Coordinates of C-alpha atoms in Angstrom, one line a residue:
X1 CA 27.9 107.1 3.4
X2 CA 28.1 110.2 0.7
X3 CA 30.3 108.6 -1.5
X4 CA 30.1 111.7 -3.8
X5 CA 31.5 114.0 -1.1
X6 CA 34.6 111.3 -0.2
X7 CA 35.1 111.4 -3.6
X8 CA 35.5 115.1 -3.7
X9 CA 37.6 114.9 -0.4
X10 CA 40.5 113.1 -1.4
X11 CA 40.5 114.8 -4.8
X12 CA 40.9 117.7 -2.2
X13 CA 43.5 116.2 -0.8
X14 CA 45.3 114.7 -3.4
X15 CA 45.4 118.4 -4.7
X16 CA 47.3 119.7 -1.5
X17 CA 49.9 116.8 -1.8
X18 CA 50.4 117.4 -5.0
X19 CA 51.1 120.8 -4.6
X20 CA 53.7 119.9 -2.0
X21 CA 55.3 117.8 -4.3
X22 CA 55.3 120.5 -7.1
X23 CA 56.7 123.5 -4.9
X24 CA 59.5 125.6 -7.2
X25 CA 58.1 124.0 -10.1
X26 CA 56.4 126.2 -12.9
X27 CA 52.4 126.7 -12.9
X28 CA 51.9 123.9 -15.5
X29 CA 54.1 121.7 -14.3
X30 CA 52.1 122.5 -10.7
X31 CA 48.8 121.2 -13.1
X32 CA 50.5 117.9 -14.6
X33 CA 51.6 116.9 -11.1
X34 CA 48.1 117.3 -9.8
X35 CA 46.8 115.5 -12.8
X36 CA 49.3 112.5 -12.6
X37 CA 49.0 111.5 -9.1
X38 CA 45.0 111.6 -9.2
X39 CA 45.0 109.7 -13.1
X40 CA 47.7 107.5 -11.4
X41 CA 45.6 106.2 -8.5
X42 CA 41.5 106.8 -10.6
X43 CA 43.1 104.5 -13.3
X44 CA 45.2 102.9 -11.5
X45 CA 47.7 102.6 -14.6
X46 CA 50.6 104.7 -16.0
X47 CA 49.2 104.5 -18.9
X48 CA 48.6 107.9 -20.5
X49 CA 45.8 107.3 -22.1
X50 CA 44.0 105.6 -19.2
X51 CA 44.7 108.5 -17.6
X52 CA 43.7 111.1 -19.8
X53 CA 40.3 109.9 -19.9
X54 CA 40.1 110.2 -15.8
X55 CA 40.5 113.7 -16.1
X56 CA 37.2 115.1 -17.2
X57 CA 38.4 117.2 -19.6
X58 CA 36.0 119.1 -22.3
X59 CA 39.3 118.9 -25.1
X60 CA 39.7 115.3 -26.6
X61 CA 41.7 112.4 -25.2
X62 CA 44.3 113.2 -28.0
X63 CA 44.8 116.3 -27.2
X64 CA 45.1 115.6 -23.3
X65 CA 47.8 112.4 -23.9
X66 CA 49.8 114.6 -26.1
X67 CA 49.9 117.6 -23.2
X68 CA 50.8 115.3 -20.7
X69 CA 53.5 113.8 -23.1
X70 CA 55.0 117.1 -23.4
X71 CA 54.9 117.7 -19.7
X72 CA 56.1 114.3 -18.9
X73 CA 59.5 115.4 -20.7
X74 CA 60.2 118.4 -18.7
X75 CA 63.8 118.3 -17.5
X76 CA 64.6 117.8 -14.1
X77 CA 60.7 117.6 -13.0
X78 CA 61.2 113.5 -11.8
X79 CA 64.1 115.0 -9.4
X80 CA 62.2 117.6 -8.0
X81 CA 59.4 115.7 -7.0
X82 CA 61.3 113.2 -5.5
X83 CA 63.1 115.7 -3.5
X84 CA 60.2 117.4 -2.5
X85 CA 58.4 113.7 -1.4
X86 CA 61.3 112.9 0.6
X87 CA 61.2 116.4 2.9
X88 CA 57.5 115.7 2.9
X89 CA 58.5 111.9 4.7
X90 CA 61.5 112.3 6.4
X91 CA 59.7 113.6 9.6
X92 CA 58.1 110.2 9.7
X93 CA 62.3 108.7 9.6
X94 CA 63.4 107.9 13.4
X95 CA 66.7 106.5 14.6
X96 CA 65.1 103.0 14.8
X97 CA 63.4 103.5 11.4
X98 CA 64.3 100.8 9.1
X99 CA 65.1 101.9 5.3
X100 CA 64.6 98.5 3.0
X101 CA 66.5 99.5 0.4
X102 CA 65.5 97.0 -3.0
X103 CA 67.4 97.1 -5.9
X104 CA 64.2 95.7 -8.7
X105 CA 63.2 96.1 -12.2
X106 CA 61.4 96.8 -15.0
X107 CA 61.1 94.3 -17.6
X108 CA 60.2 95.4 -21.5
X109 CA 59.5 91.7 -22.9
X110 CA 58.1 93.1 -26.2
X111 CA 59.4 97.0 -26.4
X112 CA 61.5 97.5 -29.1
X113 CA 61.8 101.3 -29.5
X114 CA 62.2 102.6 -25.5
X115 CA 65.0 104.3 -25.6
X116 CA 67.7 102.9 -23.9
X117 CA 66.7 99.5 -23.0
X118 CA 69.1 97.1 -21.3
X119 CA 69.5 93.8 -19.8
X120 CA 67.5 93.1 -16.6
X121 CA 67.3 89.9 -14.5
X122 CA 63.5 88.5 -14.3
X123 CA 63.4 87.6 -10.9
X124 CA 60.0 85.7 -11.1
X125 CA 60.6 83.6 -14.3
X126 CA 64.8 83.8 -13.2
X127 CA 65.8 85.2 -16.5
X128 CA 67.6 87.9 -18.2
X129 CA 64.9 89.9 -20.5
X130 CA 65.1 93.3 -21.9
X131 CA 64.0 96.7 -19.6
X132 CA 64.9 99.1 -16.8
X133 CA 66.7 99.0 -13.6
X134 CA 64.7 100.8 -10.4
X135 CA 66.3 101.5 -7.2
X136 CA 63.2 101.5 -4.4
X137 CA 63.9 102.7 -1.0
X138 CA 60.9 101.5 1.8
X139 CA 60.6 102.6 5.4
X140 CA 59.2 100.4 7.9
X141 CA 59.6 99.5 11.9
X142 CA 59.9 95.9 13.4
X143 CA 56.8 96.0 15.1
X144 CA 54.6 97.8 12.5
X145 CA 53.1 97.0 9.4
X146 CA 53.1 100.6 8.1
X147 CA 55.4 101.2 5.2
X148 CA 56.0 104.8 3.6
X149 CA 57.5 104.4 0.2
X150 CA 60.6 106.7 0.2
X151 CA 61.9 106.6 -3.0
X152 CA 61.6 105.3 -6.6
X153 CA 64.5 106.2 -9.5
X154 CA 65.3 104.7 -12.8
X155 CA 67.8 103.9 -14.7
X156 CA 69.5 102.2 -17.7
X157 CA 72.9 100.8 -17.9
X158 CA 72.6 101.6 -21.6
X159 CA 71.8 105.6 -21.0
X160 CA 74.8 108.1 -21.6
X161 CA 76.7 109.4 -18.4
X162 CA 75.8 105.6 -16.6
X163 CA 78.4 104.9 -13.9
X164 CA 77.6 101.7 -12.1
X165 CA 74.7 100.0 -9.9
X166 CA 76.5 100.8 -7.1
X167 CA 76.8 104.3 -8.3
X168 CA 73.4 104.6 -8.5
X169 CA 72.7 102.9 -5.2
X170 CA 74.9 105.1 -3.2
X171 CA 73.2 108.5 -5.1
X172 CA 69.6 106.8 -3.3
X173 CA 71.4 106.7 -0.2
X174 CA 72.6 110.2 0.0
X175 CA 69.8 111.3 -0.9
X176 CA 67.6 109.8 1.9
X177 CA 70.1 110.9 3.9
X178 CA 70.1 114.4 3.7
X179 CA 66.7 114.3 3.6
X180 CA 66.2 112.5 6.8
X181 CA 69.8 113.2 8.2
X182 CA 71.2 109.8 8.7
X183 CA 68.3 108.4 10.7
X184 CA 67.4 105.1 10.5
X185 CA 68.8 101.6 9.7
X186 CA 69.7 100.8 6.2
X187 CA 68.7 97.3 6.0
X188 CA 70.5 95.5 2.8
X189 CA 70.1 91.9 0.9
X190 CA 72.5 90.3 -0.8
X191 CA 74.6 92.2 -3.2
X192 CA 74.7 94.9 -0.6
X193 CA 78.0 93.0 0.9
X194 CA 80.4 94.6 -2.1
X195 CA 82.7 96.9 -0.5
X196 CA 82.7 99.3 -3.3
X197 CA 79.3 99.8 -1.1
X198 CA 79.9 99.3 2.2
X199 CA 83.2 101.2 2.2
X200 CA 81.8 104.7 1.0
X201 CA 78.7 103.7 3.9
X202 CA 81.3 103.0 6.7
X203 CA 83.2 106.8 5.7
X204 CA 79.8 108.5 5.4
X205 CA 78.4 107.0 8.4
X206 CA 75.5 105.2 7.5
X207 CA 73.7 102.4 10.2
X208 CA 73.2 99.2 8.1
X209 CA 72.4 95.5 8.8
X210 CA 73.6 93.7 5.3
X211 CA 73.1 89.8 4.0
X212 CA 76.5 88.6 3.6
X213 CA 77.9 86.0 1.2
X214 CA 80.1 83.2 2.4
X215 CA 83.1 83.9 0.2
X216 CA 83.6 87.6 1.8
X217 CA 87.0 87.7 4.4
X218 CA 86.3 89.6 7.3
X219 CA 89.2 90.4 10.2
X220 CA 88.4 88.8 13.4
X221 CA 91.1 88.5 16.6
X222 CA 93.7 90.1 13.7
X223 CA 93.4 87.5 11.4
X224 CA 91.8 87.3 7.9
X225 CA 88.7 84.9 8.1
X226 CA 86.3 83.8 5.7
X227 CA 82.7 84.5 6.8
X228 CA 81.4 81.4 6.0
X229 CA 84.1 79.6 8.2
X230 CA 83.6 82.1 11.1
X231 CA 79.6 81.6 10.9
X232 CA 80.0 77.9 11.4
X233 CA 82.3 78.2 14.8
X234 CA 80.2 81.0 15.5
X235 CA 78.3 79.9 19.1
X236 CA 74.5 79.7 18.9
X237 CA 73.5 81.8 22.0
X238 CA 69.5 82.0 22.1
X239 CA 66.7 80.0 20.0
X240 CA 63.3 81.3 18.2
X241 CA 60.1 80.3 16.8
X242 CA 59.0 81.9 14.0
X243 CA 56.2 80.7 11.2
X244 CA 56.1 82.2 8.0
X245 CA 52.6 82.6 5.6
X246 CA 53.7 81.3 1.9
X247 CA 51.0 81.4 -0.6
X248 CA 48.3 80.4 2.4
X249 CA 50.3 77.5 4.0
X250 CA 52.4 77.9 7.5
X251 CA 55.9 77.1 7.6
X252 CA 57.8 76.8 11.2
X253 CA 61.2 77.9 11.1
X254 CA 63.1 77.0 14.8
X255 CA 65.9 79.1 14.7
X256 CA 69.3 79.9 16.4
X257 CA 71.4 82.8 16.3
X258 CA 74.8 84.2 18.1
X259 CA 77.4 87.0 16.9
X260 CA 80.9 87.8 16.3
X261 CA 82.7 91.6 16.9
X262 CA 84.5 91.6 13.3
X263 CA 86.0 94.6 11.2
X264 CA 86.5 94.8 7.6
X265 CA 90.3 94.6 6.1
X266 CA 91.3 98.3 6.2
X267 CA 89.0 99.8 8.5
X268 CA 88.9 100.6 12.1
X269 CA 85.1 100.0 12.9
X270 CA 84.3 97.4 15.1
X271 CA 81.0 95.7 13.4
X272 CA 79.2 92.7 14.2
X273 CA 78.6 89.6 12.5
X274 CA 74.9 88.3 13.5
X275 CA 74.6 84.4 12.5
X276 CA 70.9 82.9 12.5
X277 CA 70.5 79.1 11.7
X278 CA 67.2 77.4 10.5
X279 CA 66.6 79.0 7.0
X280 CA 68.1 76.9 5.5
X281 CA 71.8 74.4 5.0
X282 CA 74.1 77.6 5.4
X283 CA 74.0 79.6 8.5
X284 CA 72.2 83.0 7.3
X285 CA 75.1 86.1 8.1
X286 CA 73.7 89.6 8.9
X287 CA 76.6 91.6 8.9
X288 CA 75.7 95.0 10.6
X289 CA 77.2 98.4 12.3
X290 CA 74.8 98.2 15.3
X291 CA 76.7 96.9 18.6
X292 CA 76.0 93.9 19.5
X293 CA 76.4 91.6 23.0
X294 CA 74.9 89.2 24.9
X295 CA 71.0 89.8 24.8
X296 CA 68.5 88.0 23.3
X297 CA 66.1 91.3 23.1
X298 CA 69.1 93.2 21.1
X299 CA 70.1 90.2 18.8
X300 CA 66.6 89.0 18.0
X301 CA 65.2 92.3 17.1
X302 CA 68.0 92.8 14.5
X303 CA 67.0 89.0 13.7
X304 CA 63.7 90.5 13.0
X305 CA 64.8 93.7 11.1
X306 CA 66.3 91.6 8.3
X307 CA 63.3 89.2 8.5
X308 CA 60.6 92.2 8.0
X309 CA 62.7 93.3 4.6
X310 CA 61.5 90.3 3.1
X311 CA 57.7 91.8 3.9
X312 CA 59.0 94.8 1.9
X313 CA 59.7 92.5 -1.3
X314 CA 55.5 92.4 -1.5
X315 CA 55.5 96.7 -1.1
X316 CA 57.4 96.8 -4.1
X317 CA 55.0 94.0 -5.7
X318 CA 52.4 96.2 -4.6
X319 CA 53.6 99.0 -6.3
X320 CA 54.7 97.6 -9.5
X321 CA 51.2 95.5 -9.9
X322 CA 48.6 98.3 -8.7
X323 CA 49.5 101.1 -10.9
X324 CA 50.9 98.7 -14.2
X325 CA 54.2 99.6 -13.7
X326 CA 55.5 97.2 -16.8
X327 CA 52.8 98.5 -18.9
X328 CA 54.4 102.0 -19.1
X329 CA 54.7 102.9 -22.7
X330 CA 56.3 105.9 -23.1
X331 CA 59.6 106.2 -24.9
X332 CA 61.7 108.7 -23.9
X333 CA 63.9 107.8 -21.4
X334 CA 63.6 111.3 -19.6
X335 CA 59.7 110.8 -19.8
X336 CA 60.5 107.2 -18.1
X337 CA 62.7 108.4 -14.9
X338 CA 60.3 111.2 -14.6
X339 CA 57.3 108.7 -14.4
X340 CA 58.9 106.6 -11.5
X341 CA 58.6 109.4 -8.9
X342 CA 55.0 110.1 -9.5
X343 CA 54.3 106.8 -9.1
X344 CA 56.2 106.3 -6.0
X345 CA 54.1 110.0 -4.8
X346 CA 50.9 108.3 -5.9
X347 CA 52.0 105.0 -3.8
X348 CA 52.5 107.1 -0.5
X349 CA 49.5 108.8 -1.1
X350 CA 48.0 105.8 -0.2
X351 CA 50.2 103.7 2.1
X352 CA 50.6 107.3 4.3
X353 CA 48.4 110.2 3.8
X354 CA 44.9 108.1 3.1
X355 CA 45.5 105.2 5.4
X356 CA 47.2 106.4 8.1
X357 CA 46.4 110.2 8.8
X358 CA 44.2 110.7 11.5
X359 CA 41.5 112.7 9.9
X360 CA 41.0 110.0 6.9
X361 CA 40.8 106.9 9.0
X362 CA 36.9 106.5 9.1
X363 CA 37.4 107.1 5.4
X364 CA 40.4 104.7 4.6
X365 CA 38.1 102.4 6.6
X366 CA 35.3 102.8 3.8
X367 CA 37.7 102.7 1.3
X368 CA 38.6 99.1 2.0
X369 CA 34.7 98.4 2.2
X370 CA 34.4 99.9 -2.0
X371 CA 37.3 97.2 -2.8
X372 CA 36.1 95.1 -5.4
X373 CA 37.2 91.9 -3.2
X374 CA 34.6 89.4 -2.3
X375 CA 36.7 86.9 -0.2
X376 CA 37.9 89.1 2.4
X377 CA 40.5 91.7 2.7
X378 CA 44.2 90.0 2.0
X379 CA 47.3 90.6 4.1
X380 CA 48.7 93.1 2.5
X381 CA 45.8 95.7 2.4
X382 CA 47.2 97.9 0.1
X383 CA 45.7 96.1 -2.3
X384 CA 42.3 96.8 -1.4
X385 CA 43.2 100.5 -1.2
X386 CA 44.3 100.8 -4.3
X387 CA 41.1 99.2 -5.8
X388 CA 39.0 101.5 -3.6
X389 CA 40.5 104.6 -4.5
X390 CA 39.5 103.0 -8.0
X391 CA 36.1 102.4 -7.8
X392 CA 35.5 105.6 -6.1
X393 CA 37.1 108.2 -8.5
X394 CA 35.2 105.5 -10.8
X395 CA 31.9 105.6 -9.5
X396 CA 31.5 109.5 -8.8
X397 CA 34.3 111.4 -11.8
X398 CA 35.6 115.3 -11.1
X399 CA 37.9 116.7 -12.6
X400 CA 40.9 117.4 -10.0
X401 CA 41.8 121.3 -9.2
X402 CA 44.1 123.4 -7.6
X403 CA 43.5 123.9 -3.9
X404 CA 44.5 126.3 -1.4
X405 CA 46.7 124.9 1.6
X406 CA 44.8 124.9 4.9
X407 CA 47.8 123.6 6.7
X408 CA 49.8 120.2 6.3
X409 CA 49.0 117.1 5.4
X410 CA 51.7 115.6 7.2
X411 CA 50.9 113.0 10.0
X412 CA 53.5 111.6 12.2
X413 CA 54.2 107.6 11.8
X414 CA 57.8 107.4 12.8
X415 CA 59.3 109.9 15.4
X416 CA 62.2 111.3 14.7
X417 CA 63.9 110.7 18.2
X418 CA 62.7 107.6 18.3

């Protein structure tokens, strides 16, 4: 294999999606882009300096960090590309399409002079620290183990103009769905159950399948109910097997599951109340606009929506861990939301365009082979992509140039009337 010439290839194509993701933006800005989403996935870091030096560029690696420092801070540039990445995806959105949407964060344990640093809960050492907020939005199927990151934003509850999370959650949703025009199945953990959220989704229409919390009242037969209490004389209607992976060791989970038709205080909608026991000592409630009724296939693939978002929580891992998310250094807190984007672009590069598109799977297939990964290719191959894009860009350097569009690099993963 001409490593060289795959080399040049996807700096090639990496080119034509960046363009995409530039269009109405200025010439140098059109440059930056191009630069940052081939330093992004050659160094593998956000790092500016890391990146700078993948570049190839005859000026010295001062002079390059401080030019993409000054383009980092271009106003607006971080919304742009994010719009322009969800037009290029939302053809790949269907009707069954689930959207994983996943509240995360990025924690700052040393940073003293980012501007606009907040409180952020550690989820992995279950702590509050010091960082940034990120609302992530994933789209997946039931039955598929693709995933096309959607969208990445930041934010600060320190930052001026800072309404709430659920202000910021809600701007995400609107956004995808304009984008994709309400396709798709928001699919929501806990937290998601507030009605300051599901309210404005119920008015605007939005599909969703949320994880309730037991202390929630819902209306069932015209009577206020608490969820919890309605779960436990809920009827269990069909039974599952299912076995989950957890750091290499099998775990059987037998499960039950049944519904309830149940509407919110205030609102006409009939929704449904999915209960699935086996989890754990409470009944698990899956509180969702999709009709339900007596059928195992209907209830058990809603079952498995919710089940495949927990998947997603390994995307975002993915994400975070590949490209050094928590190593970012800049300060600004413009340079900061614009970096989020263009690491979410960089991210569907290679979960969509490299692995996926038709005419690059003999070369996402030698991709995996360059990985530096001696024990076999782990579960979540992304991983390996990420490290192969690596040692390629590595092993044979170019500097990355504007190319003329040839037609687009769109491939279809989802279909829209799915």
């Amino acid at each position: 294999m001409d490593y060289s010439r795959m080399a040049r290839k996807l700096r090639e194509k990496i080119a034509l999606f960046s363009g995409e993701l530039s269009k109405g933006a200025p010439k140098v800005a059109g440059r930056f882009v191009r630069e940052m989403i081939y330093g992004i996935q050659a160094s593998q870091s956000v790092v500016l300096t890391k990146i700078g030096r993948t570049l190839e560029e005859t000026v010295s690696l001062k002079k390059v960090e401080e030019r993409l420092s000054r383009q980092l801070l271009r106003k607006g540039l971080g919304q742009r590309i994010q719009d322009n990445l969800l037009r290029h995806a939302a053809p790949l959105v269907g009707n069954e399409t689930l959207l994983i949407l996943d509240p995360s964060d990025i924690r700052k344990k040393y940073a003293k002079k980012m501007q606009y640093l907040g409180s952020v809960h550690d989820g992995s050492e279950n702590e509050l620290g010091i960082g940034y907020w990120t609302c992530n939005v994933v789209a997946t199927t039931v039955d598929s183990s693709t995933i096309v990151p959607l969208v990445g934003q930041l934010y600060s509850t320190k930052a001026p103009g800072h309404v709430s999370e659920n202000h910021e959650i809600l701007r995400v949703m609107d956004m995808v769905a304009a984008a994709t025009r309400k396709r798709g199945l928001w699919v929501i953990d806990r937290g998601g159950d507030r009605k300051n959220l599901m309210m404005p989704m119920l008015k605007n229409q939005y599909r969703f399948l949320i994880r309730l919390i037991g202390h929630r009242y819902l209306s069932y037969a015209g009577k206020e109910v608490l969820a919890a209490d309605l779960a436990q004389s809920c009827p269990m209607l069909y039974a599952e097997t299912v076995v989950k992976v957890d750091e290499g060791r099998e775990k059987i989970y037998h499960l039950e599951f049944g519904y309830r038709k149940v509407k919110l205080s205030g609102r006409p909608e009939e929704l449904g109340l999915l209960v699935v026991r086996g989890f754990g000592v409470e009944p698990m409630m899956l509180l969702t606009t999709e009709p339900l009724r007596k059928s195992r296939k209907v209830l058990w693939r809603l079952v498995r929506s919710y089940i495949r978002r927990w998947a997603i929580e390994e995307t975002i891992r993915y994400i975070k861990q590949s490209y050094e998310l928590e190593d970012v250094r800049v300060l600004n807190y413009r340079s900061l939301q614009n970096l989020v984007p263009l690491v979410w672009a960089a991210a569907y590069f290679a979960a969509v365009l490299l692995d996926t598109a038709s005419k690059l799977k003999v070369m996402a297939g030698y991709v995996l082979k360059a990985a530096k990964r001696v024990f076999g290719v782990p579960e979540f191959h992304y991983y390996c992509i990420a490290d192969g894009l690596t040692s390629i860009f590595g092993r044979y350097p170019g500097r990355i140039i504007k190319v003329t569009q040839h037609g687009s690099a769109q491939c279809a993963l989802f279909s829209s009337t799915a």
